mmCIF file of C-alpha atoms and ligand atoms in Angstrom:
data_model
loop_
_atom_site.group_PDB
_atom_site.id
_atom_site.type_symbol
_atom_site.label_atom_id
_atom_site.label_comp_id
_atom_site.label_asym_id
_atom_site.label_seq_id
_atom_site.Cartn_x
_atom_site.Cartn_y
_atom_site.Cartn_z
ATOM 1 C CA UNK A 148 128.011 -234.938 73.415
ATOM 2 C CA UNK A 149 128.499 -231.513 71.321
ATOM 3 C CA UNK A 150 131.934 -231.280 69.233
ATOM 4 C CA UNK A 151 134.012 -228.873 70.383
ATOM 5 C CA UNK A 152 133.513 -227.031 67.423
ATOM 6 C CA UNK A 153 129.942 -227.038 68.379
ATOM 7 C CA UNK A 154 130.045 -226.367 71.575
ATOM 8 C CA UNK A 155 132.473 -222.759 70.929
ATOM 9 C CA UNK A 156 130.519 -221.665 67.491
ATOM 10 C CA UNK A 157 128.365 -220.202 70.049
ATOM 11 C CA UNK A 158 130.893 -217.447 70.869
ATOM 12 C CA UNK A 159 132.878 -214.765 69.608
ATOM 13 C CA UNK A 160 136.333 -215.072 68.489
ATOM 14 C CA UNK A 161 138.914 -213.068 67.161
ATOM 15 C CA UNK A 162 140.081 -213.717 63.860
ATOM 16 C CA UNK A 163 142.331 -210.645 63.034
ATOM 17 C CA UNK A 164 143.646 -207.651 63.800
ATOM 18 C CA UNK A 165 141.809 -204.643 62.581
ATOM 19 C CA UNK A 166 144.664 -203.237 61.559
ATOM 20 C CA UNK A 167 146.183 -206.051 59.588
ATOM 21 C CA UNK A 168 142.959 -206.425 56.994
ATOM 22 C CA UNK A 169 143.235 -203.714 54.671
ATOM 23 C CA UNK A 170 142.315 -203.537 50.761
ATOM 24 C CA UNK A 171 143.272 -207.379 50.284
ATOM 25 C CA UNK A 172 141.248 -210.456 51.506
ATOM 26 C CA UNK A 173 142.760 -211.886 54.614
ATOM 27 C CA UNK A 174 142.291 -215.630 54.852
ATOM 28 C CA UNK A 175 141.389 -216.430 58.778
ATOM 29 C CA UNK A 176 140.911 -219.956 60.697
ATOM 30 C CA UNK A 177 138.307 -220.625 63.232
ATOM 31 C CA UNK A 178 137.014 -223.881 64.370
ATOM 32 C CA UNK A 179 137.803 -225.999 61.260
ATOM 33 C CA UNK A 180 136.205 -223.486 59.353
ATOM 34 C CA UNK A 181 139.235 -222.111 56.409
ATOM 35 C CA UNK A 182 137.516 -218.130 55.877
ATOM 36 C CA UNK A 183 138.153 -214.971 53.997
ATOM 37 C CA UNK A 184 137.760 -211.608 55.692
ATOM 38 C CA UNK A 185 137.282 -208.466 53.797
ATOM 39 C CA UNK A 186 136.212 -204.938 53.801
ATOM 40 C CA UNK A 187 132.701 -203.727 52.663
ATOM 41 C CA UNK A 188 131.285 -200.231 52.439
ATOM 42 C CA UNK A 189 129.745 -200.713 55.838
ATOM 43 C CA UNK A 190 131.642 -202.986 57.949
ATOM 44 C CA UNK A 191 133.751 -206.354 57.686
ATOM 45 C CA UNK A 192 131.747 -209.454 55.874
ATOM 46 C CA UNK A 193 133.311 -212.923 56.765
ATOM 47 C CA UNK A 194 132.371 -216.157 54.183
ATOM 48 C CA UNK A 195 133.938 -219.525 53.827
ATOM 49 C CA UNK A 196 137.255 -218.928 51.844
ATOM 50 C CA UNK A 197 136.738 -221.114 48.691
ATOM 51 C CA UNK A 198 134.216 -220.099 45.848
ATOM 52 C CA UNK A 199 131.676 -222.322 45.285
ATOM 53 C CA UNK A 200 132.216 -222.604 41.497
ATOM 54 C CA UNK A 201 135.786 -224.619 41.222
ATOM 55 C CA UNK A 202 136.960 -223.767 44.284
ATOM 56 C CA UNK A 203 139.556 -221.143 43.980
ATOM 57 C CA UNK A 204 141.070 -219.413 46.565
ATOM 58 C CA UNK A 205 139.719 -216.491 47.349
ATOM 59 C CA UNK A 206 141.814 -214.947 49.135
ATOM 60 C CA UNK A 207 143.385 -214.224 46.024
ATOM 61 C CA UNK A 208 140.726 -212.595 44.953
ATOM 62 C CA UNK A 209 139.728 -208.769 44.714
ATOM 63 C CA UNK A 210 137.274 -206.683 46.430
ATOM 64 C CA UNK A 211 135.424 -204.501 44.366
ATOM 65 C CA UNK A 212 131.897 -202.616 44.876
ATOM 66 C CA UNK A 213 129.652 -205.097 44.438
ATOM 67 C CA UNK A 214 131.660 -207.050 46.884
ATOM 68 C CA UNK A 215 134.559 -209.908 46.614
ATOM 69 C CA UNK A 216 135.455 -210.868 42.867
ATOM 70 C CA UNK A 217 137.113 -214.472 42.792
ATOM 71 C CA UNK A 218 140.328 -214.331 40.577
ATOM 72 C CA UNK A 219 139.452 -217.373 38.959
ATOM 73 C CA UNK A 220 136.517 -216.683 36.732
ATOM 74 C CA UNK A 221 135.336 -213.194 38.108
ATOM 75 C CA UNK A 222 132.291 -214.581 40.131
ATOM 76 C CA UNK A 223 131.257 -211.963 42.879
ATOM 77 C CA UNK A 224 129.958 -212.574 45.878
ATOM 78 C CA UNK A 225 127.559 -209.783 48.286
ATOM 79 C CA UNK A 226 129.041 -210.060 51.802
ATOM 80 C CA UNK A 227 126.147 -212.163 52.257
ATOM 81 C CA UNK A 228 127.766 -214.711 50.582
ATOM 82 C CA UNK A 229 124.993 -214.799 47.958
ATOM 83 C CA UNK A 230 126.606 -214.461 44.661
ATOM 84 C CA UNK A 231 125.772 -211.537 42.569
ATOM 85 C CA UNK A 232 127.147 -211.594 38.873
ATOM 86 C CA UNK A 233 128.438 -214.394 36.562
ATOM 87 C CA UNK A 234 130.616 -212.564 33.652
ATOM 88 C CA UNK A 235 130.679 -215.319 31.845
ATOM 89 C CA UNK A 236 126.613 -215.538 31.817
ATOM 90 C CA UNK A 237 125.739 -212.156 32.949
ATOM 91 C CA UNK A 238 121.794 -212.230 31.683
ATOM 92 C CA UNK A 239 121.257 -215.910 33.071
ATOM 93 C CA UNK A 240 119.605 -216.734 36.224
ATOM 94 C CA UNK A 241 122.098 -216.899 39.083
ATOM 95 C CA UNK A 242 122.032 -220.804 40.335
ATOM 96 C CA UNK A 243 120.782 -220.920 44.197
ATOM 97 C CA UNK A 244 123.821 -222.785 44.956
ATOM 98 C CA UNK A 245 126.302 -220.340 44.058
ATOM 99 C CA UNK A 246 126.577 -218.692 47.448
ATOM 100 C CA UNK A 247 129.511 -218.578 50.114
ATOM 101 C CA UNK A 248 128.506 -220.010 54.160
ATOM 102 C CA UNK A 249 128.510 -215.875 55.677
ATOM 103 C CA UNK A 250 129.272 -215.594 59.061
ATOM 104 C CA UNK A 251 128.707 -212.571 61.266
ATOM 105 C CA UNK A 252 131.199 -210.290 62.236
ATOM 106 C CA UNK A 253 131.772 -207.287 64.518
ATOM 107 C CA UNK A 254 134.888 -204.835 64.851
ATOM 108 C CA UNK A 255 135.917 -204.102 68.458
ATOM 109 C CA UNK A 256 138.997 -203.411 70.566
ATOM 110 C CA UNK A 257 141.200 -203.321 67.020
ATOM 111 C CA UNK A 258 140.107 -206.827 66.622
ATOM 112 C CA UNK A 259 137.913 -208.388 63.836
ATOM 113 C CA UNK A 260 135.644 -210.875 65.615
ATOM 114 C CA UNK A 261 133.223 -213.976 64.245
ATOM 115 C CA UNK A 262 130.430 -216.069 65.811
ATOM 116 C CA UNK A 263 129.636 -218.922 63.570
ATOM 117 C CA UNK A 264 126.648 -218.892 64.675
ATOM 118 C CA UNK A 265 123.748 -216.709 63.727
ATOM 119 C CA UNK A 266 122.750 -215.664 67.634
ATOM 120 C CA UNK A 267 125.965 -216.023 69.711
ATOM 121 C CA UNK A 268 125.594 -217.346 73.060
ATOM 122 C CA UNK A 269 127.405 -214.465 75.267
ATOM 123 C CA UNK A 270 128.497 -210.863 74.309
ATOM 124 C CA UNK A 271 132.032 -209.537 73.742
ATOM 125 C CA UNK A 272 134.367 -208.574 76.722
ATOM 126 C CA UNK A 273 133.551 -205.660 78.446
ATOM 127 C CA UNK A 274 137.054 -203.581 78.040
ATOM 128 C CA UNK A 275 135.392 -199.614 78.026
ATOM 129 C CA UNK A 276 139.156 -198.530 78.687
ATOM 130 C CA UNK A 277 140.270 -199.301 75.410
ATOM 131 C CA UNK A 278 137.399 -197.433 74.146
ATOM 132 C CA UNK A 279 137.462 -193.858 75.559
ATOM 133 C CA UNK A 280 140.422 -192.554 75.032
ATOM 134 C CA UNK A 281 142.209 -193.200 78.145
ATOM 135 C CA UNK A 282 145.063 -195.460 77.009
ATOM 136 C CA UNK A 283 147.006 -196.104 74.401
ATOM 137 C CA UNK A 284 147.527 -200.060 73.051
ATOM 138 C CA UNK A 285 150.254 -201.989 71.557
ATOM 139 C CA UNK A 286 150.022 -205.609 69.780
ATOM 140 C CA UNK A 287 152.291 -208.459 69.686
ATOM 141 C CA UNK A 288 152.575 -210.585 66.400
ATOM 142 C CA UNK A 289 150.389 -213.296 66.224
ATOM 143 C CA UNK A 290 150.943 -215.994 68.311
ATOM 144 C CA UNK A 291 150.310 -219.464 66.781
ATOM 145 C CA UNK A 292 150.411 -222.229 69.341
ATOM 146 C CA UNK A 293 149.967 -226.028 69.135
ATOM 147 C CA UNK A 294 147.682 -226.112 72.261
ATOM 148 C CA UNK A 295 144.381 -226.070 72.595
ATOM 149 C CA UNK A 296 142.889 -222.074 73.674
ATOM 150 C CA UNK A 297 141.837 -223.391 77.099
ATOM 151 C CA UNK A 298 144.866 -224.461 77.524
ATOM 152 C CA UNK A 299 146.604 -221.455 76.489
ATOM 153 C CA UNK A 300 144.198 -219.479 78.649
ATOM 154 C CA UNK A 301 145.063 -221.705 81.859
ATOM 155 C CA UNK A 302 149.142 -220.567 81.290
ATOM 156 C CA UNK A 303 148.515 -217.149 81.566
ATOM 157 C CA UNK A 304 146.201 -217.559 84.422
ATOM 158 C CA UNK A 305 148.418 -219.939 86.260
ATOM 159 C CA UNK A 306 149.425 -217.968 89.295
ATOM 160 C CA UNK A 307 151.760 -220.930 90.620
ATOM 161 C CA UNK A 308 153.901 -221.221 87.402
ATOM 162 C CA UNK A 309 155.432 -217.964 87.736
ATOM 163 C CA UNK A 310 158.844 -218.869 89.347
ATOM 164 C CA UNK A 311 159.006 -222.087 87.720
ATOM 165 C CA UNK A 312 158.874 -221.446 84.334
ATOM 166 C CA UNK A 313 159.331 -217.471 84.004
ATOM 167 C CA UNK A 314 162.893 -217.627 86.003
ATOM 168 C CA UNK A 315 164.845 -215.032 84.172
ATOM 169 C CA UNK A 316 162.369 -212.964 82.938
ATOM 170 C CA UNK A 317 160.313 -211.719 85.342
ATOM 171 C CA UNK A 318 159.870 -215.255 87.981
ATOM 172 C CA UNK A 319 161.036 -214.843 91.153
ATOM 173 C CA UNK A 320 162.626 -218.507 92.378
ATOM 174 C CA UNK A 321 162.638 -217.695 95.961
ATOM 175 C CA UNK A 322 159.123 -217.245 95.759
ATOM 176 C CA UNK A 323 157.545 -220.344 95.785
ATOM 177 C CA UNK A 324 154.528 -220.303 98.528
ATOM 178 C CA UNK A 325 151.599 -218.898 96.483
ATOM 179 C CA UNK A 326 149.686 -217.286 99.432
ATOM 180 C CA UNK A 327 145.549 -218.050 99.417
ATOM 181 C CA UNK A 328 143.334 -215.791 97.353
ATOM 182 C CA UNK A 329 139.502 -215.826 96.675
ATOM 183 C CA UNK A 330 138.062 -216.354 93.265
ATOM 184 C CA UNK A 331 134.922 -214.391 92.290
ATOM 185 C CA UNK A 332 132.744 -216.339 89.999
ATOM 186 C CA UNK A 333 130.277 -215.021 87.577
ATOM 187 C CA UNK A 334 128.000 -216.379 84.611
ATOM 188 C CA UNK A 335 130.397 -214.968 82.459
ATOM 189 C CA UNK A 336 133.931 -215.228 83.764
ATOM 190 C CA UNK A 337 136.497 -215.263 86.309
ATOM 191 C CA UNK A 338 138.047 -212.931 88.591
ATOM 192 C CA UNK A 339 141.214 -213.251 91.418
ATOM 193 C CA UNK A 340 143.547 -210.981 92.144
ATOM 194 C CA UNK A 341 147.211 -211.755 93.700
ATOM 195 C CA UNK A 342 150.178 -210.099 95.172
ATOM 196 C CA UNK A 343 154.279 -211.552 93.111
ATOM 197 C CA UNK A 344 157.534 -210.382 94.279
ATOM 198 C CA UNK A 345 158.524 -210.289 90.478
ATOM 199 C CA UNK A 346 162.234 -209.655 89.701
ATOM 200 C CA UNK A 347 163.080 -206.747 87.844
ATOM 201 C CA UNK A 348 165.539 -207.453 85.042
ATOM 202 C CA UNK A 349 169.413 -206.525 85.990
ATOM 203 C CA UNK A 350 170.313 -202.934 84.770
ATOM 204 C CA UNK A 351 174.298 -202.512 84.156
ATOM 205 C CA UNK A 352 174.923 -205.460 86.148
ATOM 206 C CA UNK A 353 173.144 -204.395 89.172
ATOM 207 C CA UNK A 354 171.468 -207.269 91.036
ATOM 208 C CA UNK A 355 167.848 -207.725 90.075
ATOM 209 C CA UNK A 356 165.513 -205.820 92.155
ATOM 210 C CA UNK A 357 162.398 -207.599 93.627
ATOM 211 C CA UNK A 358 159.218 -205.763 92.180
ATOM 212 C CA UNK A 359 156.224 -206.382 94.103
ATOM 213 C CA UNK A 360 153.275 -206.818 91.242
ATOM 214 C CA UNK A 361 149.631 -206.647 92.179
ATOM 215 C CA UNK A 362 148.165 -208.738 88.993
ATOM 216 C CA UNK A 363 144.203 -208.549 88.532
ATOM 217 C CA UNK A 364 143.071 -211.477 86.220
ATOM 218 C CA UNK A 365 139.942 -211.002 84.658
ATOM 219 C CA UNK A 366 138.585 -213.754 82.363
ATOM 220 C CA UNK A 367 135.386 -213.793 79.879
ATOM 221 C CA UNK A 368 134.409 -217.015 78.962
ATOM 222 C CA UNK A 369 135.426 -218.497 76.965
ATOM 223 C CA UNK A 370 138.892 -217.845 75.712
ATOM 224 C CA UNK A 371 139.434 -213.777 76.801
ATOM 225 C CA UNK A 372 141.463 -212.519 79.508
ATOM 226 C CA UNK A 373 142.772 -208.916 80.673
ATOM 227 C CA UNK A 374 145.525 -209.113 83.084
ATOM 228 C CA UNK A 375 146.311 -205.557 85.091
ATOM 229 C CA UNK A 376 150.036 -205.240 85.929
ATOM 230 C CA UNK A 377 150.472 -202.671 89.053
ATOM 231 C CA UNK A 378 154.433 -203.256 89.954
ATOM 232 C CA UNK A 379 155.948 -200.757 92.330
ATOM 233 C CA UNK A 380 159.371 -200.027 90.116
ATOM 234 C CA UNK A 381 157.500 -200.389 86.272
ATOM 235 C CA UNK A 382 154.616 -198.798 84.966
ATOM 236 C CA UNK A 383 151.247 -199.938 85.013
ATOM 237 C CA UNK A 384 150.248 -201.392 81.986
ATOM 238 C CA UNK A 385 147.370 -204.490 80.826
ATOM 239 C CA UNK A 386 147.555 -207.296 78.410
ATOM 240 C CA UNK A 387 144.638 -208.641 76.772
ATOM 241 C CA UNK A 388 144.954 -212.038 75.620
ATOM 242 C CA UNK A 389 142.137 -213.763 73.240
ATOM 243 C CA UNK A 390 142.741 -217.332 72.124
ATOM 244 C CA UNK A 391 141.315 -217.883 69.290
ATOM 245 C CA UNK A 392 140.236 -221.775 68.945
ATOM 246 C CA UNK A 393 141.527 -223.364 65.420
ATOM 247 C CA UNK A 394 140.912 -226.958 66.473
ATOM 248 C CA UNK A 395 140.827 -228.786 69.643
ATOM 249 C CA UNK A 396 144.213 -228.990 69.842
ATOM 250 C CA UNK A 397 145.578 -225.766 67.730
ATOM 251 C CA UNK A 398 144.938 -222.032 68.676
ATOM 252 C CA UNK A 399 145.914 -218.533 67.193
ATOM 253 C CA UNK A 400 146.175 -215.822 70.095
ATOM 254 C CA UNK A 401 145.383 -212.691 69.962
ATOM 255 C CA UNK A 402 147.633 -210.428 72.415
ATOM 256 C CA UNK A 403 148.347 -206.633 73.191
ATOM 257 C CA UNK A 404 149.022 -204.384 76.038
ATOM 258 C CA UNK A 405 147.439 -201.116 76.775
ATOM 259 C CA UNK A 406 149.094 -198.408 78.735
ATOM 260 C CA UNK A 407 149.452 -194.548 79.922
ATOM 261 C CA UNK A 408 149.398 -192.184 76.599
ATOM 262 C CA UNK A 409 152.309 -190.498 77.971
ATOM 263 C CA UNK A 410 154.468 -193.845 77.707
ATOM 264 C CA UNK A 411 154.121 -194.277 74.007
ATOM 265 C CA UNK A 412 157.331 -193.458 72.961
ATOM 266 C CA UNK A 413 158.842 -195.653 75.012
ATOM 267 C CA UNK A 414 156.828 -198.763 76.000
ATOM 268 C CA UNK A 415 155.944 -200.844 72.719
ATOM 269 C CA UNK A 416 159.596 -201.290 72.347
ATOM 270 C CA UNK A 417 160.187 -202.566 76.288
ATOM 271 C CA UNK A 418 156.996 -204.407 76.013
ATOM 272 C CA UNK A 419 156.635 -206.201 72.887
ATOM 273 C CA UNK A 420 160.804 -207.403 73.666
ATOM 274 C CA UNK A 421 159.938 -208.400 77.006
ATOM 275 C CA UNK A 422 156.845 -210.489 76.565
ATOM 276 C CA UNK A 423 157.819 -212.222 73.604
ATOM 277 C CA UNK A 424 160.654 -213.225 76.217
ATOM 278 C CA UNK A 425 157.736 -214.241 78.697
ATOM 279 C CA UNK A 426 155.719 -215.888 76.139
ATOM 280 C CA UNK A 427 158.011 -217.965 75.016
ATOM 281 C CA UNK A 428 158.692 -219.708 78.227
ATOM 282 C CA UNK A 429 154.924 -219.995 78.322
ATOM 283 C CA UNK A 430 154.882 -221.634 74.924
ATOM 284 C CA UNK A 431 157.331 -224.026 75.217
ATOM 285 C CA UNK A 432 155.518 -225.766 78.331
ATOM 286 C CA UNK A 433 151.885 -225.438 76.879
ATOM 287 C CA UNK A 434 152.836 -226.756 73.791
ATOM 288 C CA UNK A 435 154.511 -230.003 75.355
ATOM 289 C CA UNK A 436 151.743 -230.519 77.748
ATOM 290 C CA UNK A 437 149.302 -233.500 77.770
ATOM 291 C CA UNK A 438 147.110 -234.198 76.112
ATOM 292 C CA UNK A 439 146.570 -231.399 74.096
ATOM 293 C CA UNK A 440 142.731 -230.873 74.473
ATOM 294 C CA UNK A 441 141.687 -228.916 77.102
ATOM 295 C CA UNK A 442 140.274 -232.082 80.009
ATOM 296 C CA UNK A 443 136.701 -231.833 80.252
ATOM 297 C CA UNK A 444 136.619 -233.004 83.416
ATOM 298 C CA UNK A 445 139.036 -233.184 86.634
ATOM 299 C CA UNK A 446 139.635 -236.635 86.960
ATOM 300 C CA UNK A 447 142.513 -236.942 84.810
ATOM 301 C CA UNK A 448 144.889 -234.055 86.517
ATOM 302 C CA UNK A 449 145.067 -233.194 89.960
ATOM 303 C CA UNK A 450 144.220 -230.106 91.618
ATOM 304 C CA UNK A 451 145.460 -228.060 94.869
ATOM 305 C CA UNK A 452 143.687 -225.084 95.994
ATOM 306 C CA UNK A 453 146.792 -223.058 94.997
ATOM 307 C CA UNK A 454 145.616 -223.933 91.559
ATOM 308 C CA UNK A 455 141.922 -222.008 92.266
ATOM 309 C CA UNK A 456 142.024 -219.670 89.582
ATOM 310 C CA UNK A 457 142.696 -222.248 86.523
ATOM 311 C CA UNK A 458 140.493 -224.891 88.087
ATOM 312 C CA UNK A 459 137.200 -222.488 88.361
ATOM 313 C CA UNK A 460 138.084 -221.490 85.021
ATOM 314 C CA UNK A 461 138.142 -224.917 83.617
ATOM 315 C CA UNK A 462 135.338 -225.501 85.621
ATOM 316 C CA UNK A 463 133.448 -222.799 83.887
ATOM 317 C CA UNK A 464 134.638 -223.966 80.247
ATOM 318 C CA UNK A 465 133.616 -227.473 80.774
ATOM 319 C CA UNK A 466 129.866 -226.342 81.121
ATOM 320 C CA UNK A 467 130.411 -224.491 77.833
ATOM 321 C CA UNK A 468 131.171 -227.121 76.883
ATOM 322 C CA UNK A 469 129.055 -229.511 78.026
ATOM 323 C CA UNK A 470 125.530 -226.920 77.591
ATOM 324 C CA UNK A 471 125.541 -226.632 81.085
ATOM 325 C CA UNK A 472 124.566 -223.409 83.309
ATOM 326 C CA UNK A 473 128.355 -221.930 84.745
ATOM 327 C CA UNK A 474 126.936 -221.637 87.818
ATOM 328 C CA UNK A 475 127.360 -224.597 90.563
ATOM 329 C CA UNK A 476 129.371 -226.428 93.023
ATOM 330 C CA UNK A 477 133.446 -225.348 92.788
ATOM 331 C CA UNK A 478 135.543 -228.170 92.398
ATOM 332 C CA UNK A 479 136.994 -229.338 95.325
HETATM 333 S S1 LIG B 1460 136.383 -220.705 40.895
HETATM 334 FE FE1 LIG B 1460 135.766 -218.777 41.547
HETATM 335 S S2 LIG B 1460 134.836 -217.926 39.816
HETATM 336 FE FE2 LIG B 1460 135.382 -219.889 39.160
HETATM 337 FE FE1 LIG B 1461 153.424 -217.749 82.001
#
């Protein structure tokens, strides 16, 4: 069977903010693969992080026009990864070997994001609001989990967890029934929507008011999801998680929230505090779950049809992972 490294190279991933990689190198993770990430003229060039001469870090290094200058002996590589001037030599041939692995890399949705493979397997998420205009977006710091990114992706899309583990944030314990709800399946994803009598957090000591919440989870294989918050008391607003696979067992999420223009002033502070609050419920169960890599198959956990939306996904993943078409029997 493919590694799991294998078997996700295939895809995009995030790797970093757009807004975080500036004039320095930014060192970046992704499937056992240690990377650098840097600016060029035209774009964003990703190569393995450690120069092929003594293997210096180079991170550390500079970029400069002809592209990224390792601080160790000035060797500078194109953002091909082929290397393009020796100082120390500069009128000798340059030695085949002295090139970087170059991976390719696309900037979308303020994200920087890498396939490790030359033809990836499925295009990026399909998220046109965050493209014309129409809303404006706030991030989260990074969130650095021990769990594996299906996993992670399973505890946001876990529609039965909410008053279990999210009591006093936002989980509503006398809820406990989760109602039936379809599951819409597609080559590429995921879709259910449900109805949660969330709990709106006490103001001045007022009891909490109950908040009904239509959420929309929409998931892009393999490790994207955009979740649409309509409550009835808060605003509107949609979080876009992307967990970003380290390892098996070890994942770097990407998460942010986009809402009305007109709320700018006012929502990154409310957000970002309350879904770190949120998230950190969430963490603290995924990260003691086991085991830790995501089960390829459902024989080892068992599964109600409450569950739907987290067993089609996993459903969908396994194939992924296994090189298998999406498509095909539900699980029962
Ligand atoms: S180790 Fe990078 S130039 Fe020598
Ligand atoms: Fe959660």
């Amino acid at each position: 069977m493919r590694s799991y490294e294998e078997a996700f190279s295939a895809y995009w991933h995030p790797v970093a903010f757009s807004h975080e990689l500036k004039e320095r190198p930014l060192p970046a993770r992704l499937l056992g693969r240690e990377l650098v990430v840097w600016r060029t003229g035209s774009g964003v060039a990703v190569t393995q992080r450690y120069c092929a001469h003594r293997g210096a870090d180079l991170c550390r290094g500079a970029v400069v026009e002809q592209g990224l200058r390792c601080g160790f002996h000035g060797w500078t590589y194109g953002q091909d990864g082929q290397c393009v001037h020796i100082p120390s030599q500069p009128s000798v041939p340059i030695p085949p070997r002295a090139l970087l692995a170059s991976y390719r890399a696309t900037e979308r949705y303020g994200l920087i994001w890498v396939s490790l493979a030359a033809e990836p397997a499925a295009p990026l998420p399909e998220w046109p609001e965050l493209e014309d205009g129409s809303v404006a977006t706030v991030a989260l710091p990074l969130l650095d989990w021990n769990v594996s990114a299906g996993r992670m992706l399973e505890i946001v899309l876990d529609v039965t967890h909410l008053s279990w583990v999210h009591e006093g944030t936002f989980g509503n314990p006398a809820q406990q029934e989760v109602p039936p709800y379809d599951v819409e399946r597609s080559p590429h994803g995921v879709r259910a929507q449900i109805t949660y009598p969330a709990l709106a957090p006490s103001i001045g000591g007022a009891p909490p008011k109950v908040d009904r919440t239509t959420l929309t989870y929409e998931v892009t294989y393999p490790f994207a999801v955009r979740l649409s918050f309509k409550p009835t008391l808060f605003f509107k607003h949609t979080v876009y998680a992307i967990a970003s696979p380290w390892s098996e067992e070890k994942m770097r999420c990407f998460y942010f929230s986009s809402y009305h223009p007109n709320l700018k002033k006012m929502f990154p502070d409310i957000f970002v505090k309350s879904e770190l609050a949120i998230l950190e419920q969430d963490r603290l169960t995924a990260e003691a779950q086991h085991p830790k890599a995501h089960p390829l198959d459902f024989s080892g956990e068992v599964h109600v049809k409450a569950d739907r939306l987290t067993n089609e996904y996993r459903r969908g993943v396994i194939a992924l992972r296994l090189g298998h078409p999406v498509e095909g029997p539900a699980p029962d």
